[in-house]
Amino acid sequence: MRLYDGLWSVYFDPSNKPFMINLRVDDLDAVLSQLRQQGARVLDRHEDAENGRFGYVMDPEGNLLELWEQSDNDPYVPEE
C-alpha cells in the first residue's frame, strides 16, 4: 500500500509511481500471450467489468500498464 496525494492505495501496485499507462487493445488474451512470449512481466491480475476486460503488465522502467479490451455492449459508450 502506498500513499498517493494523501490517500492510501494499492491500485498502482506493484509500481512505485503514482500513475499507470492505459492502452486499449482489440484482443486482450492475444496481447498478453505475445507479451509473455517476449519475456514481459505480465501480472497475475485481471478485472472483468461490464465495460470490458483488463490485464496488467509492468514495463522495463517500472510503469504499470493497464490493457483494456472494451466489451461489445459497453454501457458507457453513447449510442449514435
Tab-separated table of C-alpha atoms in Angstrom:
chain	number	residue	atom	x	y	z
A	1	MET	CA	0.000	0.000	0.000
A	2	ARG	CA	1.332	3.429	-0.951
A	3	LEU	CA	0.392	6.995	-0.213
A	4	TYR	CA	-0.807	8.928	-3.294
A	5	ASP	CA	-1.944	12.525	-2.908
A	6	GLY	CA	-2.723	11.953	0.756
A	7	LEU	CA	-4.670	8.719	0.160
A	8	TRP	CA	-3.504	5.166	0.795
A	9	SER	CA	-3.962	2.872	-2.189
A	10	VAL	CA	-2.802	-0.396	-3.722
A	11	TYR	CA	-4.285	0.460	-7.127
A	12	PHE	CA	-0.940	1.210	-8.798
A	13	ASP	CA	0.974	-1.655	-7.127
A	14	PRO	CA	3.443	-3.125	-7.791
A	15	SER	CA	4.657	0.109	-9.398
A	16	ASN	CA	6.015	2.740	-7.050
A	17	LYS	CA	4.750	5.511	-9.324
A	18	PRO	CA	1.507	7.443	-8.752
A	19	PHE	CA	0.138	6.695	-12.237
A	20	MET	CA	-0.435	3.959	-14.783
A	21	ILE	CA	-0.481	3.964	-18.562
A	22	ASN	CA	-3.765	2.806	-20.089
A	23	LEU	CA	-3.849	1.179	-23.516
A	24	ARG	CA	-6.869	-0.093	-25.432
A	25	VAL	CA	-6.399	-3.427	-27.231
A	26	ASP	CA	-8.601	-5.452	-29.581
A	27	ASP	CA	-7.751	-8.897	-28.180
A	28	LEU	CA	-6.527	-8.888	-24.572
A	29	ASP	CA	-5.687	-12.596	-24.441
A	30	ALA	CA	-3.586	-12.428	-27.625
A	31	VAL	CA	-1.695	-9.322	-26.473
A	32	LEU	CA	-0.952	-10.810	-23.054
A	33	SER	CA	0.205	-14.050	-24.682
A	34	GLN	CA	2.541	-12.185	-27.036
A	35	LEU	CA	3.949	-10.156	-24.165
A	36	ARG	CA	4.603	-13.301	-22.115
A	37	GLN	CA	6.363	-14.933	-25.087
A	38	GLN	CA	8.597	-11.868	-25.390
A	39	GLY	CA	9.537	-12.081	-21.691
A	40	ALA	CA	7.418	-9.182	-20.413
A	41	ARG	CA	6.318	-9.119	-16.800
A	42	VAL	CA	2.597	-9.863	-17.133
A	43	LEU	CA	0.917	-9.617	-13.748
A	44	ASP	CA	-1.438	-12.243	-12.374
A	45	ARG	CA	-4.060	-9.529	-12.005
A	46	HIS	CA	-7.114	-9.041	-14.158
A	47	GLU	CA	-10.532	-7.469	-13.959
A	48	ASP	CA	-13.767	-8.210	-15.751
A	49	ALA	CA	-16.237	-5.339	-15.792
A	50	GLU	CA	-19.352	-4.503	-17.750
A	51	ASN	CA	-17.336	-2.133	-19.928
A	52	GLY	CA	-14.640	-4.722	-20.720
A	53	ARG	CA	-11.705	-6.795	-19.569
A	54	PHE	CA	-8.444	-5.519	-18.112
A	55	GLY	CA	-4.968	-7.008	-17.855
A	56	TYR	CA	-1.812	-5.562	-16.299
A	57	VAL	CA	1.845	-5.511	-17.298
A	58	MET	CA	4.959	-3.862	-15.862
A	59	ASP	CA	7.221	-2.148	-18.379
A	60	PRO	CA	11.045	-2.199	-18.060
A	61	GLU	CA	11.010	1.234	-16.360
A	62	GLY	CA	8.637	0.073	-13.623
A	63	ASN	CA	5.472	1.651	-15.031
A	64	LEU	CA	2.193	-0.181	-14.641
A	65	LEU	CA	0.380	-0.694	-17.947
A	66	GLU	CA	-3.354	-1.359	-17.925
A	67	LEU	CA	-4.586	-3.077	-21.076
A	68	TRP	CA	-8.310	-2.726	-21.802
A	69	GLU	CA	-10.398	-4.774	-24.207
A	70	GLN	CA	-13.701	-2.949	-24.490
A	71	SER	CA	-16.840	-5.067	-24.350
A	72	ASP	CA	-19.207	-5.098	-27.302
A	73	ASN	CA	-22.016	-3.852	-25.084
A	74	ASP	CA	-20.117	-1.232	-23.073
A	75	PRO	CA	-22.889	0.728	-21.312
A	76	TYR	CA	-20.685	3.812	-21.093
A	77	VAL	CA	-20.471	4.358	-24.852
A	78	PRO	CA	-23.152	6.764	-26.069
A	79	GLU	CA	-25.446	5.442	-28.770
A	80	GLU	CA	-25.233	7.188	-32.110
